[in-house]
Coordinates of C-alpha atoms in Angstrom, one line a residue:
X1089 CA 24.8 -19.7 4.7
X1090 CA 22.8 -18.9 1.4
X1091 CA 23.3 -15.3 0.1
X1092 CA 21.7 -15.6 -3.4
X1093 CA 19.5 -12.4 -3.8
X1094 CA 15.8 -13.1 -3.6
X1095 CA 15.2 -11.3 -6.8
X1096 CA 17.4 -13.8 -8.6
X1097 CA 14.9 -16.6 -8.4
X1098 CA 12.1 -17.6 -10.9
X1099 CA 9.1 -19.7 -10.0
X1100 CA 8.0 -23.0 -11.5
X1101 CA 4.7 -24.7 -10.6
X1102 CA 2.4 -27.5 -11.4
X1103 CA -0.3 -26.3 -8.9
X1104 CA 0.8 -29.0 -6.4
X1105 CA 4.2 -27.7 -5.4
X1106 CA 6.8 -25.0 -6.6
X1107 CA 10.4 -24.7 -7.5
X1108 CA 12.7 -21.7 -7.4
X1109 CA 15.4 -21.5 -10.0
X1110 CA 18.3 -19.0 -9.7
X1111 CA 19.7 -16.9 -12.4
X1112 CA 22.8 -19.4 -12.0
X1113 CA 20.6 -22.1 -13.2
X1114 CA 20.2 -23.9 -9.8
X1115 CA 16.9 -25.3 -8.4
X1116 CA 17.6 -24.1 -4.8
X1117 CA 14.1 -24.7 -3.5
X1118 CA 11.6 -27.6 -4.1
X1119 CA 9.1 -29.3 -1.7
X1120 CA 7.8 -32.6 -2.6
X1121 CA 5.3 -33.7 -3.3
X1122 CA 3.3 -30.7 -1.9
X1123 CA 3.9 -27.0 -1.3
X1124 CA 4.3 -27.6 2.4
X1125 CA 6.3 -30.9 2.3
X1126 CA 9.8 -31.1 3.4
X1127 CA 12.3 -30.0 0.8
X1128 CA 15.0 -32.1 -0.8
X1129 CA 16.3 -29.0 -2.6
X1130 CA 16.6 -26.2 0.2
X1131 CA 20.0 -24.5 -0.7
X1132 CA 17.8 -21.3 -0.5
X1133 CA 18.2 -21.6 3.3
X1134 CA 21.6 -23.2 3.6
X1135 CA 24.5 -24.2 1.4
X1136 CA 24.1 -27.9 2.5
X1137 CA 20.3 -27.9 1.9
X1138 CA 20.5 -29.7 -1.7
X1139 CA 20.3 -28.3 -5.2
X1140 CA 20.0 -29.2 -8.8
X1141 CA 22.1 -27.0 -11.0
X1142 CA 22.3 -26.7 -14.9
X1143 CA 24.6 -24.1 -16.3
X1144 CA 27.5 -23.4 -18.6
X1145 CA 31.0 -24.2 -17.4
X1146 CA 32.2 -20.8 -18.4
X1147 CA 31.6 -18.5 -15.3
X1148 CA 31.3 -15.4 -17.6
X1149 CA 28.5 -16.7 -19.6
X1150 CA 25.7 -14.1 -20.1
X1151 CA 22.2 -14.9 -19.0
X1152 CA 18.7 -13.7 -20.0
X1153 CA 15.4 -15.1 -18.8
X1154 CA 11.7 -15.0 -19.6
X1155 CA 8.6 -17.1 -19.2
X1156 CA 7.2 -18.5 -22.3
X1157 CA 4.2 -16.5 -23.4
X1158 CA 1.1 -17.1 -21.4
X1159 CA 2.8 -19.9 -19.3
X1160 CA 4.9 -20.5 -16.1
X1161 CA 7.5 -22.3 -18.1
X1162 CA 10.9 -20.7 -17.7
X1163 CA 13.3 -20.0 -20.7
X1164 CA 16.9 -19.2 -19.9
X1165 CA 19.3 -18.3 -22.6
X1166 CA 23.0 -18.7 -21.9
X1167 CA 25.5 -16.9 -24.2
X1168 CA 29.3 -17.3 -24.4
X1169 CA 31.9 -16.5 -26.9
X1170 CA 31.6 -19.9 -28.4
X1171 CA 27.8 -20.3 -28.6
X1172 CA 24.3 -20.0 -27.2
X1173 CA 22.2 -22.6 -25.2
X1174 CA 18.5 -22.2 -24.1
X1175 CA 17.3 -24.0 -21.1
X1176 CA 13.6 -24.6 -20.7
X1177 CA 12.4 -25.5 -17.1
X1178 CA 9.1 -26.7 -16.1
X1179 CA 7.2 -28.7 -13.4
X1180 CA 4.9 -30.7 -15.6
X1181 CA 1.3 -30.1 -15.2
X1182 CA 0.2 -33.2 -17.1
X1183 CA -2.7 -32.9 -19.7
X1184 CA -5.8 -30.8 -18.9
X1185 CA -8.7 -31.3 -21.4
X1186 CA -10.6 -29.0 -19.1
X1187 CA -8.3 -25.8 -18.4
X1188 CA -10.0 -25.3 -15.2
X1189 CA -8.4 -28.5 -13.9
X1190 CA -4.8 -27.3 -14.7
X1191 CA -2.4 -29.6 -12.7
X1192 CA -5.0 -32.2 -11.8
X1193 CA -2.7 -34.9 -13.6
X1194 CA 0.6 -33.5 -12.5
X1195 CA 3.2 -36.3 -12.7
X1196 CA 5.6 -34.9 -10.1
X1197 CA 8.1 -34.3 -12.7
X1198 CA 10.8 -31.6 -13.1
X1199 CA 11.7 -31.3 -16.7
X1200 CA 15.1 -29.3 -17.9
X1201 CA 15.6 -29.2 -21.6
X1202 CA 18.8 -27.9 -23.0
X1203 CA 19.0 -26.8 -26.7
X1204 CA 22.2 -25.3 -28.4
X1205 CA 20.9 -22.8 -30.8
X1206 CA 24.3 -21.5 -32.1
X1207 CA 27.9 -22.6 -32.0
X1208 CA 28.8 -24.7 -29.0
X1209 CA 28.9 -24.7 -25.2
X1210 CA 30.0 -27.0 -22.5
X1211 CA 27.4 -27.3 -19.9
X1212 CA 27.6 -28.7 -16.3
X1213 CA 25.0 -30.6 -14.4
X1214 CA 25.1 -31.1 -10.5
X1215 CA 22.3 -33.0 -9.0
X1216 CA 22.6 -32.9 -5.0
X1217 CA 19.3 -33.8 -3.4
X1218 CA 19.2 -33.5 0.4
X1219 CA 15.8 -34.8 1.6
X1220 CA 14.1 -33.3 4.7
X1221 CA 15.7 -29.8 4.4
X1222 CA 19.2 -31.1 4.2
X1223 CA 19.1 -33.6 7.2
X1224 CA 19.7 -36.7 4.7
X1225 CA 22.4 -37.4 2.4
X1226 CA 20.7 -40.0 0.3
X1227 CA 21.9 -43.1 -1.5
X1228 CA 22.7 -42.0 -5.0
X1229 CA 23.5 -44.7 -7.6
X1230 CA 23.9 -44.7 -11.4
X1231 CA 21.4 -46.8 -13.3
X1232 CA 20.7 -47.4 -17.0
X1233 CA 19.3 -44.3 -18.3
X1234 CA 19.9 -42.0 -15.2
X1235 CA 20.5 -41.6 -11.5
X1236 CA 18.6 -43.0 -8.6
X1237 CA 18.4 -41.0 -5.3
X1238 CA 17.0 -42.7 -2.2
X1239 CA 16.8 -41.2 1.3
X1240 CA 14.3 -41.0 4.1
X1241 CA 10.8 -41.0 2.5
X1242 CA 11.9 -39.7 -0.9
X1243 CA 12.9 -41.4 -4.0
X1244 CA 14.0 -39.3 -7.1
X1245 CA 15.0 -40.6 -10.4
X1246 CA 16.9 -38.2 -12.6
X1247 CA 16.6 -39.3 -16.4
X1248 CA 19.4 -38.3 -18.7
X1249 CA 23.0 -38.9 -19.5
X1250 CA 25.4 -40.9 -17.4
X1251 CA 26.9 -38.9 -14.5
X1252 CA 29.5 -39.4 -11.9
X1253 CA 28.4 -39.9 -8.3
X1254 CA 30.6 -38.7 -5.4
X1255 CA 29.4 -38.2 -1.8
X1256 CA 25.7 -38.4 -2.7
X1257 CA 26.1 -35.9 -5.5
X1258 CA 26.0 -36.6 -9.2
X1259 CA 27.9 -34.4 -11.6
X1260 CA 28.7 -34.2 -15.3
X1261 CA 29.8 -32.2 -18.1
X1262 CA 28.5 -32.3 -21.8
X1263 CA 29.3 -30.3 -24.9
X1264 CA 26.2 -29.3 -27.0
X1265 CA 26.6 -28.1 -30.5
X1266 CA 24.2 -26.1 -32.7
X1267 CA 20.9 -28.1 -33.3
X1268 CA 21.6 -30.7 -30.4
X1269 CA 19.3 -31.1 -27.5
X1270 CA 19.5 -32.7 -24.2
X1271 CA 16.4 -33.2 -21.8
X1272 CA 16.7 -34.0 -18.0
X1273 CA 13.8 -35.0 -16.0
X1274 CA 13.4 -35.8 -12.4
X1275 CA 10.4 -37.8 -11.1
X1276 CA 9.7 -37.9 -7.4
X1277 CA 8.0 -40.8 -5.6
X1278 CA 7.6 -41.8 -1.9
X1279 CA 9.1 -45.1 -0.6
X1280 CA 5.6 -46.5 -0.3
X1281 CA 5.1 -46.2 -4.2
X1282 CA 6.4 -48.1 -7.1
X1283 CA 10.1 -47.4 -8.0
X1284 CA 10.1 -44.9 -10.7
X1285 CA 12.0 -45.9 -14.0
X1286 CA 14.1 -43.6 -16.4
X1287 CA 12.1 -41.7 -18.9
X1288 CA 13.2 -41.3 -22.6
X1289 CA 14.0 -37.9 -24.0
X1290 CA 11.1 -38.0 -26.2
X1291 CA 8.7 -38.7 -23.3
X1292 CA 10.2 -35.7 -21.4
X1293 CA 9.9 -33.4 -24.4
X1294 CA 6.3 -34.4 -24.7
X1295 CA 5.6 -33.6 -21.0
X1296 CA 7.2 -30.2 -21.5
X1297 CA 5.1 -29.4 -24.6
X1298 CA 1.8 -30.6 -22.8
X1299 CA 2.6 -28.3 -19.9
X1300 CA 3.2 -25.2 -22.3
X1301 CA -0.1 -26.0 -24.0
X1302 CA -2.0 -26.5 -20.8
X1303 CA -0.8 -23.2 -19.3
X1304 CA -1.6 -21.3 -22.6
X1305 CA -5.2 -23.0 -22.6
X1306 CA -5.8 -21.9 -19.1
X1307 CA -4.5 -18.3 -19.9
X1308 CA -6.7 -18.0 -23.1
X1309 CA -10.0 -18.8 -21.4
X1310 CA -9.3 -17.0 -18.1
X1311 CA -7.5 -13.7 -18.9
X1312 CA -9.3 -10.9 -20.6
X1313 CA -8.1 -7.8 -18.7
X1314 CA -7.2 -5.1 -21.3
X1315 CA -6.4 -2.0 -19.1
X1316 CA -3.1 -0.5 -18.2
X1317 CA 0.0 -2.8 -17.3
X1318 CA -1.9 -5.5 -19.1
X1319 CA 1.2 -8.0 -19.4
X1320 CA 1.9 -7.4 -15.7
X1321 CA -1.7 -8.0 -14.7
X1322 CA -2.0 -11.2 -16.6
X1323 CA 1.3 -12.6 -15.5
X1324 CA 0.3 -11.9 -11.8
X1325 CA -2.9 -13.8 -12.5
X1326 CA -0.8 -16.8 -13.6
X1327 CA 1.4 -16.3 -10.6
X1328 CA -1.7 -16.6 -8.2
X1329 CA -2.9 -19.6 -10.0
X1330 CA 0.5 -21.1 -9.6
X1331 CA 0.2 -20.6 -6.0
X1332 CA -2.9 -22.3 -5.9
X1333 CA -3.1 -26.2 -4.5
X1334 CA -5.1 -27.8 -7.3
X1335 CA -6.7 -30.5 -5.4
X1336 CA -8.5 -28.3 -2.9
X1337 CA -8.3 -24.7 -4.2
X1338 CA -6.2 -23.6 -1.3
X1339 CA -4.0 -20.6 -2.0
X1340 CA -0.4 -20.5 -0.3
X1341 CA 0.6 -17.1 0.7
X1342 CA 4.0 -18.0 -0.8
X1343 CA 5.8 -21.2 -1.6
X1344 CA 8.7 -20.6 0.8
X1345 CA 9.6 -20.5 4.5
X1346 CA 12.0 -18.3 6.5
X1347 CA 12.9 -15.7 3.9
X1348 CA 13.2 -12.8 6.3
X1349 CA 11.5 -9.4 6.6
X1350 CA 14.8 -8.2 8.2
X1351 CA 18.0 -9.8 6.7
X1352 CA 19.7 -11.5 9.5
X1353 CA 16.7 -11.0 12.0
X1354 CA 14.2 -13.3 13.5
X1355 CA 11.1 -12.2 11.4
X1356 CA 11.1 -15.5 9.4
X1357 CA 7.9 -17.2 8.8
X1358 CA 6.6 -20.2 7.0
X1359 CA 4.1 -19.0 4.4
X1360 CA 3.3 -22.3 2.8
X1361 CA -0.1 -22.4 4.1
X1362 CA -3.5 -21.0 3.1
X1363 CA -4.4 -17.9 5.0
X1364 CA -8.4 -17.2 4.9
X1365 CA -7.5 -13.4 4.3
X1366 CA -4.9 -14.0 1.6
X1367 CA -6.9 -16.4 -0.3
X1368 CA -10.0 -14.3 -0.3
X1369 CA -8.0 -11.3 -1.6
X1370 CA -6.5 -13.7 -4.2
X1371 CA -10.1 -14.7 -5.5
X1372 CA -10.9 -10.9 -5.8
X1373 CA -7.7 -10.3 -7.7
X1374 CA -8.4 -13.2 -10.0
X1375 CA -11.8 -11.6 -10.7
X1376 CA -9.7 -9.0 -12.6
X1377 CA -6.7 -10.9 -13.7
X1378 CA -8.2 -14.1 -14.6
X1379 CA -11.6 -15.9 -14.5
X1380 CA -12.4 -17.2 -10.9
X1381 CA -14.4 -20.2 -12.1
X1382 CA -12.8 -22.2 -9.4
X1383 CA -14.3 -20.0 -6.6
X1384 CA -16.7 -22.9 -5.7
X1385 CA -13.7 -25.1 -5.1
X1386 CA -12.2 -22.6 -2.7
X1387 CA -15.4 -21.9 -0.7
X1388 CA -16.0 -25.8 -0.5
X1389 CA -12.4 -26.0 0.9
X1390 CA -13.0 -23.4 3.6
X1391 CA -16.3 -24.7 4.6
X1392 CA -14.9 -28.2 5.0
X1393 CA -11.7 -27.0 6.6
X1394 CA -13.6 -24.9 9.3
X1395 CA -15.7 -27.9 10.1
X1396 CA -18.4 -26.1 11.9
X1397 CA -16.0 -24.0 14.0
X1398 CA -17.8 -20.7 13.4
X1399 CA -21.2 -22.2 13.7
X1400 CA -20.4 -23.7 17.1
X1401 CA -19.1 -20.3 18.4
X1402 CA -15.3 -20.8 18.1
X1403 CA -12.9 -18.6 16.3
X1404 CA -12.5 -19.1 12.5
X1405 CA -9.0 -20.3 12.2
X1406 CA -7.1 -17.8 10.2
X1407 CA -5.2 -20.3 8.1
X1408 CA -5.1 -23.9 7.4
X1409 CA -3.0 -26.5 5.7
X1410 CA -3.4 -26.7 1.9
X1411 CA -5.3 -30.1 2.5
X1412 CA -7.5 -28.5 5.2
X1413 CA -5.2 -29.3 8.1
X1414 CA -5.7 -27.4 11.3
X1415 CA -2.6 -28.0 13.6
X1416 CA 0.2 -25.9 12.0
X1417 CA 2.4 -26.0 15.1
X1418 CA 5.6 -24.1 14.6
X1419 CA 9.0 -25.5 15.1
X1420 CA 12.6 -24.6 14.1
X1421 CA 15.2 -26.2 12.0
X1422 CA 18.4 -25.5 13.8
X1423 CA 20.5 -27.2 11.4
X1424 CA 19.8 -24.6 8.7
X1425 CA 21.9 -21.3 8.7
X1426 CA 19.0 -19.3 7.0
X1427 CA 19.1 -17.1 4.1
X1428 CA 21.9 -14.5 4.8
X1429 CA 22.2 -15.9 8.4
X1430 CA 18.5 -15.1 9.2
X1431 CA 17.7 -17.4 12.0
X1432 CA 15.6 -19.2 13.1
X1433 CA 14.4 -21.2 10.1
X1434 CA 10.8 -22.1 11.0
X1435 CA 8.3 -24.7 9.6
X1436 CA 4.7 -24.5 10.8
X1437 CA 3.3 -21.1 11.9
X1438 CA 2.5 -20.1 15.4
X1439 CA -0.2 -17.6 14.3
X1440 CA -2.5 -20.5 13.2
X1441 CA -4.4 -20.2 16.6
X1442 CA -4.5 -16.4 16.8
X1443 CA -7.7 -14.5 16.7
X1444 CA -8.3 -12.4 13.7
X1445 CA -11.6 -10.8 13.4
X1446 CA -10.9 -9.2 9.9
X1447 CA -11.2 -12.7 8.3
X1448 CA -15.0 -12.7 8.3
X1449 CA -15.2 -9.4 6.2
X1450 CA -12.5 -10.7 3.8
X1451 CA -14.5 -13.9 3.2
X1452 CA -17.9 -12.2 2.7
X1453 CA -16.1 -9.5 0.6
X1454 CA -14.7 -12.0 -1.8
X1455 CA -18.0 -14.1 -1.8
X1456 CA -19.9 -10.7 -2.7
X1457 CA -17.5 -10.0 -5.6
X1458 CA -18.0 -13.6 -6.9
X1459 CA -21.6 -13.9 -6.2
X1460 CA -22.3 -14.5 -10.0
X1461 CA -19.9 -17.5 -9.9
X1462 CA -21.6 -19.1 -6.9
X1463 CA -24.3 -21.3 -8.3
X1464 CA -27.1 -21.8 -5.9
X1465 CA -27.5 -25.3 -7.4
X1466 CA -24.0 -26.3 -7.0
X1467 CA -23.6 -29.6 -5.0
X1468 CA -21.7 -27.6 -2.3
X1469 CA -24.1 -24.6 -2.2
X1470 CA -25.8 -25.4 1.0
X1471 CA -22.4 -25.9 2.9
X1472 CA -21.1 -22.5 1.8
X1473 CA -24.2 -20.6 2.3
X1474 CA -24.4 -21.9 5.9
X1475 CA -20.6 -21.2 6.2
X1476 CA -20.9 -17.6 4.9
X1477 CA -24.0 -16.9 7.2
X1478 CA -22.2 -18.4 10.2
X1479 CA -19.3 -16.0 9.4
X1480 CA -21.7 -12.9 9.1
X1481 CA -23.3 -13.9 12.5
X1482 CA -19.9 -14.3 14.1
X1483 CA -18.9 -10.9 13.0
X1484 CA -22.1 -9.5 14.6
X1485 CA -21.4 -11.3 17.8
X1486 CA -17.7 -10.9 18.1
X1487 CA -16.8 -7.5 16.8
X1488 CA -16.3 -5.8 20.2
X1489 CA -13.6 -8.2 21.1
X1490 CA -9.7 -7.6 20.8
X1491 CA -7.6 -9.6 18.4
X1492 CA -4.0 -9.8 16.9
X1493 CA -5.0 -7.8 13.7
X1494 CA -4.4 -8.3 10.1
X1495 CA -0.6 -8.2 10.6
X1496 CA -0.7 -11.0 13.2
X1497 CA 1.3 -9.0 15.8
X1498 CA 2.8 -11.2 18.6
X1499 CA 2.1 -8.7 21.3
X1500 CA -1.2 -7.9 23.3
X1501 CA -4.4 -8.2 21.6
X1502 CA -5.9 -4.9 20.8
X1503 CA -9.0 -3.1 19.3
X1504 CA -7.5 -2.9 15.6
X1505 CA -9.5 -0.6 13.7
X1506 CA -9.2 -2.8 10.5
X1507 CA -10.6 -5.7 12.3
X1508 CA -13.6 -3.6 13.1
X1509 CA -13.9 -2.4 9.7
X1510 CA -13.9 -5.8 8.3
X1511 CA -16.6 -6.9 10.6
X1512 CA -18.7 -4.0 9.2
X1513 CA -17.8 -5.2 5.7
X1514 CA -18.9 -8.8 6.6
X1515 CA -22.3 -7.4 7.6
X1516 CA -22.7 -5.1 4.8
X1517 CA -21.9 -7.6 2.1
X1518 CA -23.9 -10.4 3.9
X1519 CA -26.9 -7.9 3.7
X1520 CA -26.3 -7.4 0.1
X1521 CA -26.3 -11.2 -0.6
X1522 CA -29.0 -12.1 1.8
X1523 CA -31.3 -13.6 -0.9
X1524 CA -28.5 -15.6 -2.3
X1525 CA -27.7 -16.8 1.1
X1526 CA -31.3 -17.4 2.0
X1527 CA -31.0 -15.3 5.2
X1528 CA -33.2 -12.3 4.6
X1529 CA -34.6 -12.9 8.1
X1530 CA -31.2 -11.9 9.5
X1531 CA -31.0 -8.6 7.5
X1532 CA -32.4 -6.3 10.3
X1533 CA -30.1 -7.6 12.8
X1534 CA -27.1 -7.5 10.7
X1535 CA -27.8 -3.8 9.8
X1536 CA -28.4 -2.7 13.4
X1537 CA -24.9 -4.1 14.2
X1538 CA -23.3 -2.6 11.2
X1539 CA -24.6 0.7 12.4
X1540 CA -23.1 0.2 15.7
X1541 CA -19.7 -0.6 14.3
X1542 CA -19.8 2.4 12.0
X1543 CA -20.3 4.8 14.9
X1544 CA -17.5 3.2 17.0
X1545 CA -15.1 3.5 14.1
X1546 CA -15.9 7.1 13.4
X1547 CA -15.7 8.1 17.1
X1548 CA -12.9 6.1 18.4
X1549 CA -10.9 5.3 15.1
X1550 CA -10.0 8.8 14.2
X1551 CA -7.3 10.8 16.0
X1552 CA -7.2 14.5 15.8
X1553 CA -3.6 14.4 17.0
X1554 CA -2.6 12.2 14.1
X1555 CA -5.0 13.8 11.7
X1556 CA -5.8 10.3 10.4
X1557 CA -7.5 7.1 11.2
X1558 CA -5.2 5.1 13.3
X1559 CA -4.1 1.4 14.0
X1560 CA -6.0 0.8 17.0
X1561 CA -8.6 2.5 19.2
X1562 CA -6.8 5.1 21.4
X1563 CA -3.5 4.8 19.4
X1564 CA -1.7 7.7 17.6
X1565 CA 0.0 5.1 15.4
X1566 CA -0.5 5.0 11.6
X1567 CA -1.5 1.7 9.7
X1568 CA -1.5 1.3 6.0
X1569 CA -4.5 -1.1 6.4
X1570 CA -6.6 2.0 7.1
X1571 CA -6.4 2.9 3.3
X1572 CA -9.1 0.2 3.0
X1573 CA -11.7 2.6 4.8
X1574 CA -12.4 4.2 1.4
X1575 CA -11.7 1.1 -0.8
X1576 CA -14.4 -1.0 1.1
X1577 CA -17.1 1.7 0.8
X1578 CA -17.2 2.4 4.4
X1579 CA -16.6 6.0 3.5
X1580 CA -16.6 7.6 0.1
X1581 CA -13.1 7.3 -1.4
X1582 CA -12.8 11.2 -1.5
X1583 CA -14.2 11.6 2.1
X1584 CA -12.1 14.4 3.7
X1585 CA -11.1 11.9 6.5
X1586 CA -10.2 9.3 3.9
X1587 CA -8.1 11.8 2.1
X1588 CA -6.4 12.9 5.2
X1589 CA -5.5 9.3 6.1
X1590 CA -4.1 8.8 2.5
X1591 CA -2.0 11.9 3.0
X1592 CA -0.7 10.8 6.4
X1593 CA 0.3 7.4 5.0
X1594 CA 1.9 8.9 2.0
X1595 CA 3.8 11.5 4.1
X1596 CA 4.6 9.7 7.4
X1597 CA 4.5 6.0 6.6
X1598 CA 6.9 5.8 3.8
X1599 CA 10.7 5.4 3.2
X1600 CA 12.9 7.7 1.1
X1601 CA 11.8 5.7 -2.2
X1602 CA 8.2 6.6 -1.4
X1603 CA 7.4 2.9 -0.6
X1604 CA 4.9 2.3 2.2
X1605 CA 5.5 0.6 5.6
X1606 CA 2.5 -1.4 6.8
X1607 CA 2.8 0.1 10.4
X1608 CA 5.4 2.0 12.5
X1609 CA 7.9 -0.7 13.7
X1610 CA 10.9 0.7 11.7
X1611 CA 12.2 2.2 14.9
X1612 CA 12.6 -1.3 16.4
X1613 CA 10.4 -0.3 19.4
X1614 CA 9.0 -4.0 19.6
X1615 CA 5.4 -2.7 19.6
X1616 CA 4.4 -5.7 17.6
X1617 CA 6.0 -8.2 20.0
X1618 CA 9.1 -8.8 17.8
X1619 CA 12.8 -7.6 17.9
X1620 CA 14.1 -5.8 14.8
X1621 CA 12.7 -3.9 11.9
X1622 CA 11.0 -4.9 8.7
X1623 CA 11.1 -3.6 5.1
X1624 CA 8.5 -1.5 3.3
X1625 CA 5.5 -3.6 2.3
X1626 CA 4.8 -3.8 -1.4
X1627 CA 1.0 -4.7 -0.9
X1628 CA 0.6 -1.5 1.1
X1629 CA 2.3 0.5 -1.7
X1630 CA -0.1 -0.8 -4.2
X1631 CA -3.1 -0.1 -1.6
X1632 CA -1.8 3.5 -1.6
X1633 CA -2.0 3.6 -5.4
X1634 CA -5.4 2.1 -5.4
X1635 CA -6.7 4.5 -2.8
X1636 CA -5.4 7.4 -4.7
X1637 CA -7.1 6.2 -7.9
X1638 CA -10.4 5.7 -6.0
X1639 CA -10.2 9.2 -4.7
X1640 CA -9.6 10.7 -8.2
X1641 CA -6.0 11.4 -7.9
X1642 CA -5.1 9.3 -10.9
X1643 CA -1.8 10.8 -11.9
X1644 CA -0.4 10.5 -8.3
X1645 CA -1.8 6.8 -8.3
X1646 CA 0.1 6.1 -11.5
X1647 CA 3.3 7.5 -9.9
X1648 CA 3.0 5.3 -6.8
X1649 CA 2.1 2.2 -8.9
X1650 CA 5.0 2.8 -11.3
X1651 CA 7.3 3.2 -8.2
X1652 CA 6.1 -0.2 -6.8
X1653 CA 6.5 -2.1 -10.0
X1654 CA 10.1 -1.1 -10.2
X1655 CA 10.7 -3.9 -7.8
X1656 CA 9.4 -6.6 -10.1
X1657 CA 12.4 -8.8 -11.0
X1658 CA 13.4 -9.7 -14.4
X1659 CA 10.7 -12.4 -14.6
X1660 CA 7.9 -10.4 -13.3
X1661 CA 7.9 -11.7 -9.7
X1662 CA 7.5 -9.7 -6.4
X1663 CA 8.5 -10.5 -2.8
X1664 CA 6.6 -9.2 0.3
X1665 CA 8.9 -6.4 1.2
X1666 CA 11.7 -4.1 0.1
X1667 CA 14.8 -3.4 2.2
X1668 CA 14.7 0.5 2.6
X1669 CA 18.5 0.7 2.9
X1670 CA 19.5 -1.4 -0.1
X1671 CA 16.4 -1.8 -2.3
X1672 CA 16.7 -5.5 -2.2
X1673 CA 13.6 -7.8 -2.1
X1674 CA 12.9 -9.3 1.3
X1675 CA 10.4 -11.9 2.6
X1676 CA 9.0 -15.1 1.2
X1677 CA 8.9 -15.3 -2.5
X1678 CA 6.9 -14.8 -4.7
X1679 CA 4.2 -13.4 -2.4
X1680 CA 0.7 -13.7 -3.4
X1681 CA -0.3 -10.6 -1.5
X1682 CA 2.1 -8.4 -3.5
X1683 CA 0.7 -9.7 -6.8
X1684 CA -2.9 -9.1 -5.5
X1685 CA -2.0 -5.5 -4.7
X1686 CA -0.6 -5.0 -8.3
X1687 CA -3.7 -6.5 -9.8
X1688 CA -6.2 -4.4 -7.8
X1689 CA -4.2 -1.2 -8.0
X1690 CA -3.9 -1.6 -11.9
X1691 CA -7.7 -2.2 -12.1
X1692 CA -8.5 0.8 -9.9
X1693 CA -6.4 3.1 -12.1
X1694 CA -8.0 1.7 -15.2
X1695 CA -11.6 2.3 -13.8
X1696 CA -10.5 5.8 -12.5
X1697 CA -9.2 6.7 -16.1
X1698 CA -12.3 5.3 -17.7
X1699 CA -14.5 7.5 -15.5
X1700 CA -12.3 10.5 -16.3
X1701 CA -12.6 9.9 -20.0
X1702 CA -16.5 9.5 -19.7
X1703 CA -16.8 12.7 -17.9
X1704 CA -14.7 14.6 -20.5

């Protein structure tokens, strides 16, 4: 059973896949060659799942970590009584003459460079790949210039000093003295490719330098936000970019599977896919935290992935594989114990064929925000125009239907208010973009349906008993997604009903720390079709800060925002949830949704403060 705290991990990414490195210097998660591939390093989910550790022999060594400025390259400084060693870790991106193409030439290479900067220190290396989530103990052999591991479909070459091999694990110790440097590099190939050869230290150091330069080039042309919490916002922008699959523009919700929402419970999901909802919100956040010049790539990906689903009258699938795959059938990996005994460990996601009507609004909302980036003369313009028009038409046609809602409840479908709201958003934004979409003839129909949806929400979505808008029609339950009523422009952000909903969420849907639950399942009533409870949701806490800022309650917004960012770990990363009892991070990590919430809340506070200063 793995028990390393989620907050102990840092993220590496080449925009093809991602690795998680613990504070103890161990790569405990890495899927190869893609975000959603089987993992040869999966100690995150089971002690026998495979790992690649580099750390001092001295168990009492002090450790400090940071990302190199403007990059996702990790620097870990180890200190002992005898000396200091700095370890620099990166998934190599390859050169990117065009910074928009960061990761396009990624060589499937993990680089770990050790440099002694003072005194001396004995370091230990342990290389224990276990392909297919720990199912396979590979054949590990020493070769000139490194170690070769072969098992199943995976071939891995670790370049570096000679190591000892026992039971499919390569280990070694080496003492570094001031000024000495040692660089390790692991290349991955499949059995159908040419066998990799060991790389020289100079070649590995060059790959590391190129990666640093490429990330910095991306950051410098993309990141211009100058408001409050600038560094956090810029870093979140890089995290979102790191969670984007470069070849298609698909955005993974998180690079991990089965990190639980309830430690020891069953709320364990595979997030290594691209949710239409999450990716749309990501593009909106990148509008603030970066420069979404890659918007075309994402809309082209969605138009191709949906393959006419919406136009032909079917539901828009709520998520796709990062290459556009449709079938994400869920299965369990019974041989893995799970993080802190949280079973089952799942791959695939059973929500892939759920109906969620909110996706139409999220898509049209992001397209509206990014309309200036959507060049009508782009080669894919016809496809994405037809796709977005089809989404608006589908919202108009299907808004009265029940669905599973934004939170993908596994109980009975309902008339979720948020789903209706997002159908209204789809039609409102499509109307605003009608000329760009070349669909002005549809505007009267879209406007008529939008008016119907508005009336339905105002009459059936409000509860006098709750004193708030509620989760679904006829329900007294609160839902943090209703904070979006003011944020989408459905009602003014300071409308009394919006303010009442904000107050209800702040007073009755929060834990003792003031963090927000997404909806009322903490009593374990199984109302969402699942046993157990879940933590508070960081995205929803940021939504509360954003809603307060939009309503003009800027001081209160800052207070809520500051409370949420207390849960950023030492290298600026957020999980999905926070355990209300312990304050520990819960859920898949790092979570795109949480970083999206951070970016948008900071922007809202910046805008509200600017408006206040302009009025004074």
